[in-house]
Amino acid sequence: MQRPRIPDRSRDALAPALRDVRAVVFDTDGVITDSARVHAAAWKEAFDAFLRAHPPEDPALRRPFDERDDYLRHVDGKSRLDGAEAFLAARGIETSAETVRAVAADKERLFTQRLREQGVDAYPYGPRVGVDAYPGTVRLVQALRAAGVPRAAASASRHAGELLSRAGVLDLFDALVDGGEAARLGLPGKPEPDLFLEAVRRLGVPADRAAVVEDALAGVEAGRRGGFALVVGVDRAAGADTGARLLLHGADIVVHDLGELCAGGAPK
Ligand SMILES: [Mg+2]
């Protein structure tokens, strides 16, 4: 006698878009933790010092680095060197590898300094200081965990593990591929998909059955190039048209808060 089929209710806490997904890879800065602002501020200090010391010939290109628009357009999601090179090129500055390395190193120093200022006695792996996880992201990650869907964190930054630990959410992920791992494995940066493909490989799920969640233009593009089943863009309102640009670069859907992907949406 055939037994009645028992419906699988474990995914009821997830929005329909995620119900067929077997794994989810989350970008870190700006998706899991609110640390993108710390990166953007460090970039601004490094780039503005460079622009003052080496003003572009065209006065229109001398304006200071914009923490929202320039960050999203040229730097966000990329490796430090790729980001420095892209922004300086956009300002018409011909750069040597040495110049790019110097500006990138300056940003790294300023970023680390800011992290220390925000929680010096707990540095590097202390209690929750300075960096927070977005509550909507935590809700979604917990709902995925309850549904048995494996989760990875991925980031071009070598600081990802530290940031996740500071925010108290490192344990919610089954795998982490950060900038240090990417360098060790020789993985190219976003918009190449290698970082995400490595993350989903570690979860044991093919990309075409997995989702990527990203807030950077280079990141959603990497998700698309990697052949992921679903690319979720997170619009942290960097600009009025950020959502449209995320869609243009490869996001299948765009949300403002990942709580929107829990059944019933984000709490009001
Ligand atoms: Mg990001």
Short mmCIF file of C-alpha atoms and ligand atoms in Angstrom, two decimals:
data_model
loop_
_atom_site.label_atom_id
_atom_site.label_comp_id
_atom_site.label_asym_id
_atom_site.label_seq_id
_atom_site.Cartn_x
_atom_site.Cartn_y
_atom_site.Cartn_z
CA MET A 1 0.00 0.00 0.00
CA GLN A 2 1.30 3.40 -0.90
CA ARG A 3 1.94 5.65 2.05
CA PRO A 4 0.57 9.19 1.88
CA ARG A 5 3.28 11.69 0.99
CA ILE A 6 4.20 13.86 3.94
CA PRO A 7 4.76 17.41 2.73
CA ASP A 8 8.21 18.85 3.52
CA ARG A 9 7.42 21.89 5.66
CA SER A 10 11.03 22.62 6.59
CA ARG A 11 11.25 25.36 3.98
CA ASP A 12 8.03 27.11 4.88
CA ALA A 13 9.99 29.85 6.62
CA LEU A 14 11.61 30.83 3.31
CA ALA A 15 10.21 33.01 0.54
CA PRO A 16 9.22 31.05 -2.62
CA ALA A 17 12.30 32.32 -4.51
CA LEU A 18 14.54 30.30 -2.18
CA ARG A 19 12.51 27.11 -1.78
CA ASP A 20 14.30 25.16 -4.53
CA VAL A 21 17.79 26.38 -3.66
CA ARG A 22 20.12 23.78 -2.10
CA ALA A 23 22.85 26.13 -0.84
CA VAL A 24 23.40 29.87 -0.42
CA VAL A 25 26.66 31.83 -0.70
CA PHE A 26 26.65 35.22 1.03
CA ASP A 27 29.05 38.05 0.32
CA THR A 28 30.27 39.47 3.64
CA ASP A 29 30.81 43.26 3.66
CA GLY A 30 27.48 45.00 3.18
CA VAL A 31 25.48 41.74 3.03
CA ILE A 32 26.17 40.02 6.34
CA THR A 33 27.98 42.75 8.27
CA ASP A 34 27.64 46.53 8.10
CA SER A 35 31.38 46.84 7.47
CA ALA A 36 31.17 48.20 3.92
CA ARG A 37 30.98 51.69 5.44
CA VAL A 38 34.30 51.12 7.24
CA HIS A 39 35.92 50.04 3.97
CA ALA A 40 34.41 53.01 2.09
CA ALA A 41 35.66 55.48 4.71
CA ALA A 42 39.19 54.03 4.59
CA TRP A 43 39.20 54.17 0.78
CA LYS A 44 38.06 57.80 0.90
CA GLU A 45 40.90 58.82 3.17
CA ALA A 46 43.49 57.00 1.04
CA PHE A 47 42.19 58.22 -2.34
CA ASP A 48 41.62 61.83 -1.25
CA ALA A 49 45.18 62.05 0.06
CA PHE A 50 46.42 60.70 -3.27
CA LEU A 51 44.26 63.12 -5.30
CA ARG A 52 45.54 66.07 -3.25
CA ALA A 53 49.16 65.02 -3.78
CA HIS A 54 48.69 64.09 -7.47
CA PRO A 55 45.77 66.18 -8.83
CA PRO A 56 44.49 65.00 -12.23
CA GLU A 57 45.08 67.44 -15.10
CA ASP A 58 41.36 67.74 -15.78
CA PRO A 59 39.84 69.80 -12.90
CA ALA A 60 36.57 67.90 -13.28
CA LEU A 61 38.37 64.71 -12.20
CA ARG A 62 39.84 66.25 -9.04
CA ARG A 63 36.69 65.94 -6.92
CA PRO A 64 37.05 63.85 -3.75
CA PHE A 65 36.16 60.16 -3.67
CA ASP A 66 32.43 59.65 -3.19
CA GLU A 67 31.81 57.02 -0.51
CA ARG A 68 28.59 55.91 -2.14
CA ASP A 69 28.84 56.29 -5.88
CA ASP A 70 32.60 55.86 -6.45
CA TYR A 71 32.67 53.04 -3.92
CA LEU A 72 29.88 51.10 -5.60
CA ARG A 73 31.06 51.82 -9.13
CA HIS A 74 34.80 51.18 -8.87
CA VAL A 75 35.80 49.51 -5.62
CA ASP A 76 33.07 47.51 -3.90
CA GLY A 77 33.52 43.74 -4.04
CA LYS A 78 36.91 43.88 -5.73
CA SER A 79 40.32 43.00 -4.37
CA ARG A 80 42.25 45.95 -2.93
CA LEU A 81 44.60 46.17 -5.89
CA ASP A 82 41.83 45.89 -8.49
CA GLY A 83 39.77 48.53 -6.66
CA ALA A 84 42.65 50.99 -6.38
CA GLU A 85 43.53 50.57 -10.04
CA ALA A 86 39.91 50.97 -11.22
CA PHE A 87 39.30 54.19 -9.30
CA LEU A 88 42.57 55.85 -10.27
CA ALA A 89 41.99 54.92 -13.92
CA ALA A 90 38.51 56.46 -13.72
CA ARG A 91 40.15 59.72 -12.64
CA GLY A 92 42.46 59.61 -15.67
CA ILE A 93 45.52 58.84 -13.58
CA GLU A 94 48.11 56.67 -15.28
CA THR A 95 49.29 54.32 -12.61
CA SER A 96 52.28 52.09 -12.16
CA ALA A 97 51.93 48.82 -10.27
CA GLU A 98 53.92 50.48 -7.51
CA THR A 99 51.47 53.40 -7.18
CA VAL A 100 48.49 51.03 -7.08
CA ARG A 101 50.20 48.94 -4.41
CA ALA A 102 51.00 52.05 -2.34
CA VAL A 103 47.41 53.37 -2.40
CA ALA A 104 46.04 49.89 -1.64
CA ALA A 105 48.46 49.53 1.27
CA ASP A 106 47.42 52.94 2.57
CA LYS A 107 43.77 51.85 2.52
CA GLU A 108 44.59 48.62 4.34
CA ARG A 109 46.45 50.53 7.06
CA LEU A 110 43.57 53.00 7.49
CA PHE A 111 40.97 50.21 7.54
CA THR A 112 42.82 48.26 10.20
CA GLN A 113 43.31 51.45 12.20
CA ARG A 114 39.58 52.17 12.10
CA LEU A 115 38.75 48.67 13.26
CA ARG A 116 41.17 49.02 16.14
CA GLU A 117 39.78 52.41 17.11
CA GLN A 118 36.32 50.87 17.28
CA GLY A 119 37.35 48.09 19.62
CA VAL A 120 41.00 48.17 20.45
CA ASP A 121 40.98 46.03 23.57
CA ALA A 122 39.10 43.21 21.86
CA TYR A 123 41.24 43.11 18.74
CA PRO A 124 41.48 40.83 16.85
CA TYR A 125 38.90 38.17 17.83
CA GLY A 126 37.08 39.65 20.76
CA PRO A 127 33.50 40.26 21.80
CA ARG A 128 31.02 42.07 19.60
CA VAL A 129 32.42 45.52 19.00
CA GLY A 130 32.44 47.94 16.11
CA VAL A 131 30.78 45.74 13.51
CA ASP A 132 27.23 44.42 13.50
CA ALA A 133 25.42 41.84 11.41
CA TYR A 134 22.26 43.04 9.68
CA PRO A 135 19.29 41.59 11.64
CA GLY A 136 17.43 40.69 8.42
CA THR A 137 20.43 38.71 7.20
CA VAL A 138 20.68 36.86 10.50
CA ARG A 139 16.99 35.95 10.30
CA LEU A 140 17.40 34.58 6.80
CA VAL A 141 20.56 32.63 7.64
CA GLN A 142 18.84 31.11 10.67
CA ALA A 143 15.80 30.19 8.57
CA LEU A 144 18.09 28.51 6.02
CA ARG A 145 19.86 26.62 8.78
CA ALA A 146 16.54 25.44 10.20
CA ALA A 147 15.58 24.26 6.71
CA GLY A 148 18.83 22.33 6.35
CA VAL A 149 20.21 24.54 3.57
CA PRO A 150 24.02 24.90 3.85
CA ARG A 151 25.46 28.41 3.91
CA ALA A 152 28.85 29.88 3.00
CA ALA A 153 30.33 33.32 3.47
CA ALA A 154 32.63 34.65 0.76
CA SER A 155 34.63 37.83 0.53
CA ALA A 156 37.50 39.41 -1.35
CA SER A 157 38.68 40.74 2.01
CA ARG A 158 41.21 39.04 4.24
CA HIS A 159 39.31 40.51 7.19
CA ALA A 160 36.07 38.59 6.55
CA GLY A 161 36.58 35.96 9.25
CA GLU A 162 37.46 38.59 11.79
CA LEU A 163 34.42 40.72 10.90
CA LEU A 164 32.04 37.74 11.09
CA SER A 165 33.53 36.78 14.41
CA ARG A 166 33.21 40.31 15.79
CA ALA A 167 29.60 40.42 14.69
CA GLY A 168 28.99 37.09 16.44
CA VAL A 169 27.76 35.23 13.35
CA LEU A 170 30.75 33.17 12.17
CA ASP A 171 29.19 29.98 13.57
CA LEU A 172 26.11 30.36 11.37
CA PHE A 173 28.14 29.46 8.26
CA ASP A 174 29.39 26.06 7.13
CA ALA A 175 32.23 27.46 5.01
CA LEU A 176 34.17 30.68 4.58
CA VAL A 177 36.28 31.66 1.57
CA ASP A 178 38.03 34.96 2.23
CA GLY A 179 40.69 37.06 0.55
CA GLY A 180 43.46 35.09 2.21
CA GLU A 181 42.08 31.82 0.83
CA ALA A 182 41.60 33.40 -2.59
CA ALA A 183 45.25 34.47 -2.64
CA ARG A 184 46.42 31.05 -1.47
CA LEU A 185 44.40 29.30 -4.19
CA GLY A 186 45.23 31.90 -6.85
CA LEU A 187 41.55 32.74 -7.43
CA PRO A 188 40.91 35.86 -9.54
CA GLY A 189 38.70 38.55 -7.97
CA LYS A 190 35.12 39.52 -8.83
CA PRO A 191 33.59 39.93 -11.38
CA GLU A 192 35.21 36.53 -12.01
CA PRO A 193 33.07 33.89 -10.25
CA ASP A 194 35.89 31.77 -8.80
CA LEU A 195 35.46 32.88 -5.19
CA PHE A 196 31.77 31.92 -5.19
CA LEU A 197 32.39 28.67 -7.09
CA GLU A 198 34.97 27.65 -4.50
CA ALA A 199 32.52 28.47 -1.70
CA VAL A 200 29.68 26.43 -3.19
CA ARG A 201 32.08 23.57 -3.99
CA ARG A 202 32.90 23.41 -0.28
CA LEU A 203 29.18 23.08 0.45
CA GLY A 204 29.01 20.16 -1.99
CA VAL A 205 26.32 21.72 -4.18
CA PRO A 206 26.59 22.64 -7.89
CA ALA A 207 26.29 26.34 -8.69
CA ASP A 208 23.17 25.82 -10.79
CA ARG A 209 21.36 24.63 -7.65
CA ALA A 210 22.65 27.43 -5.42
CA ALA A 211 22.06 31.13 -4.79
CA VAL A 212 24.52 34.01 -4.41
CA VAL A 213 23.68 37.08 -2.33
CA GLU A 214 25.65 40.24 -3.15
CA ASP A 215 25.51 44.02 -2.74
CA ALA A 216 28.30 44.92 -5.20
CA LEU A 217 27.95 45.34 -8.95
CA ALA A 218 31.09 43.25 -9.50
CA GLY A 219 29.58 40.67 -7.14
CA VAL A 220 26.22 40.14 -8.85
CA GLU A 221 28.12 39.95 -12.13
CA ALA A 222 30.30 37.21 -10.65
CA GLY A 223 27.15 35.34 -9.62
CA ARG A 224 25.78 35.54 -13.13
CA ARG A 225 29.07 34.46 -14.72
CA GLY A 226 29.25 31.53 -12.31
CA GLY A 227 25.93 30.16 -13.55
CA PHE A 228 24.20 30.30 -10.17
CA ALA A 229 20.52 29.36 -10.05
CA LEU A 230 19.62 32.63 -8.33
CA VAL A 231 21.51 35.90 -7.88
CA VAL A 232 20.07 38.10 -5.15
CA GLY A 233 21.15 41.76 -5.19
CA VAL A 234 21.01 43.64 -1.90
CA ASP A 235 20.38 47.34 -2.37
CA ARG A 236 21.79 49.16 0.64
CA ALA A 237 20.66 52.42 -1.01
CA ALA A 238 24.10 53.53 -2.19
CA GLY A 239 22.28 55.62 -4.78
CA ALA A 240 18.85 56.23 -6.24
CA ASP A 241 19.47 53.78 -9.08
CA THR A 242 21.48 51.12 -7.22
CA GLY A 243 18.69 48.53 -7.53
CA ALA A 244 18.42 49.06 -11.28
CA ARG A 245 22.18 48.76 -11.66
CA LEU A 246 22.28 45.53 -9.65
CA LEU A 247 19.64 44.09 -12.01
CA LEU A 248 21.60 45.29 -15.03
CA HIS A 249 24.77 43.61 -13.80
CA GLY A 250 23.16 40.25 -13.21
CA ALA A 251 20.85 40.17 -10.18
CA ASP A 252 17.66 38.15 -10.71
CA ILE A 253 15.93 39.90 -7.82
CA VAL A 254 16.80 42.89 -5.63
CA VAL A 255 15.85 43.36 -1.97
CA HIS A 256 16.64 46.10 0.54
CA ASP A 257 16.76 43.73 3.48
CA LEU A 258 17.31 39.98 3.43
CA GLY A 259 14.46 39.55 5.91
CA GLU A 260 12.30 40.03 2.81
CA LEU A 261 13.35 36.52 1.77
CA CYS A 262 11.89 34.97 4.91
CA ALA A 263 8.28 33.90 4.59
CA GLY A 264 6.09 36.88 5.46
CA GLY A 265 8.85 39.33 4.51
CA ALA A 266 10.72 41.81 6.65
CA PRO A 267 9.11 42.93 9.91
CA LYS A 268 7.65 46.41 9.70
MG MG B 1 29.82 43.54 -0.43
#
